[in-house]
PDB file of C-alpha atoms in Angstrom:
ATOM      1  CA  MET A   1     -15.671  12.550 -31.132  1.00 75.00           C
ATOM      2  CA  ASP A   2     -16.158  14.712 -34.162  1.00 82.00           C
ATOM      3  CA  SER A   3     -14.738  18.177 -34.800  1.00 84.00           C
ATOM      4  CA  ASN A   4     -17.543  19.693 -32.668  1.00 86.00           C
ATOM      5  CA  ASN A   5     -16.643  17.474 -29.683  1.00 87.00           C
ATOM      6  CA  LYS A   6     -19.827  15.454 -30.124  1.00 86.00           C
ATOM      7  CA  VAL A   7     -19.819  11.716 -29.493  1.00 83.00           C
ATOM      8  CA  VAL A   8     -20.448   9.970 -32.803  1.00 86.00           C
ATOM      9  CA  LYS A   9     -19.842   6.380 -31.689  1.00 88.00           C
ATOM     10  CA  PHE A  10     -19.691   4.675 -28.321  1.00 87.00           C
ATOM     11  CA  THR A  11     -18.793   1.043 -27.709  1.00 91.00           C
ATOM     12  CA  LEU A  12     -19.282  -0.465 -24.271  1.00 93.00           C
ATOM     13  CA  ILE A  13     -16.698  -3.105 -23.415  1.00 93.00           C
ATOM     14  CA  VAL A  14     -17.601  -5.431 -20.560  1.00 93.00           C
ATOM     15  CA  LEU A  15     -14.806  -7.535 -19.111  1.00 90.00           C
ATOM     16  CA  ASP A  16     -15.325 -10.647 -17.031  1.00 91.00           C
ATOM     17  CA  LYS A  17     -12.832 -11.933 -14.469  1.00 87.00           C
ATOM     18  CA  ASP A  18     -11.781 -14.590 -17.012  1.00 89.00           C
ATOM     19  CA  ASP A  19     -10.856 -11.842 -19.509  1.00 89.00           C
ATOM     20  CA  VAL A  20      -8.164 -10.403 -17.247  1.00 86.00           C
ATOM     21  CA  THR A  21      -5.071 -12.249 -16.087  1.00 84.00           C
ATOM     22  CA  PRO A  22      -2.672 -10.913 -13.464  1.00 78.00           C
ATOM     23  CA  LYS A  23       0.705  -9.828 -14.735  1.00 75.00           C
ATOM     24  CA  PRO A  24       3.473 -11.946 -13.213  1.00 77.00           C
ATOM     25  CA  GLY A  25       5.711  -9.977 -10.912  1.00 74.00           C
ATOM     26  CA  ALA A  26       3.228  -7.175 -10.332  1.00 65.00           C
ATOM     27  CA  ALA A  27       3.777  -4.435  -7.766  1.00 71.00           C
ATOM     28  CA  PRO A  28       5.980  -5.461  -4.868  1.00 71.00           C
ATOM     29  CA  GLU A  29       4.620  -5.619  -1.354  1.00 71.00           C
ATOM     30  CA  LEU A  30       5.605  -2.938   1.139  1.00 63.00           C
ATOM     31  CA  TYR A  31       7.643  -4.325   4.021  1.00 68.00           C
ATOM     32  CA  PRO A  32       7.203  -3.445   6.734  1.00 70.00           C
ATOM     33  CA  ALA A  33       3.574  -2.618   6.161  1.00 72.00           C
ATOM     34  CA  PRO A  34       2.785   1.060   6.823  1.00 75.00           C
ATOM     35  CA  VAL A  35       0.834   1.775  10.003  1.00 80.00           C
ATOM     36  CA  PRO A  36      -1.940   4.363   9.629  1.00 86.00           C
ATOM     37  CA  GLU A  37      -1.816   7.300  12.035  1.00 88.00           C
ATOM     38  CA  PRO A  38      -4.047  10.356  12.397  1.00 92.00           C
ATOM     39  CA  GLY A  39      -3.115  12.990   9.808  1.00 89.00           C
ATOM     40  CA  ASP A  40      -2.221  16.621  10.397  1.00 90.00           C
ATOM     41  CA  GLU A  41      -5.531  17.812   8.910  1.00 91.00           C
ATOM     42  CA  PRO A  42      -9.025  16.697  10.004  1.00 92.00           C
ATOM     43  CA  ASN A  43     -10.326  13.549   8.265  1.00 91.00           C
ATOM     44  CA  THR A  44      -6.882  12.568   6.957  1.00 92.00           C
ATOM     45  CA  THR A  45      -4.604   9.614   7.592  1.00 91.00           C
ATOM     46  CA  LYS A  46      -0.822   9.529   7.606  1.00 87.00           C
ATOM     47  CA  LEU A  47       1.110   6.419   6.563  1.00 81.00           C
ATOM     48  CA  THR A  48       4.634   6.287   7.902  1.00 75.00           C
ATOM     49  CA  THR A  49       7.211   3.709   6.855  1.00 68.00           C
ATOM     50  CA  ASP A  50      10.715   2.874   7.936  1.00 66.00           C
ATOM     51  CA  PRO A  51      12.636   3.378   5.750  1.00 66.00           C
ATOM     52  CA  VAL A  52      10.830   6.318   4.188  1.00 66.00           C
ATOM     53  CA  ILE A  53       9.356   5.634   0.741  1.00 61.00           C
ATOM     54  CA  PRO A  54      10.936   8.123  -1.689  1.00 61.00           C
TER      55      PRO A  54
END
C-alpha cells in the first residue's frame, strides 16, 4: 500500500499440503464433547459442556 492506500504490489502465495506441518501438541480436545442443542434465538445452536468452559 502506498500513502494513498493504493495497492502497489501483490504477491500470491499458494501453499500445498506438503508446505504445512501440524504443530505438535496443538489444541487439546474437549472432553466430554459438547452436545449441540437448539439455541435461544432462531437459527442458532447452543453448545453446553460439563464443566462449563470459562
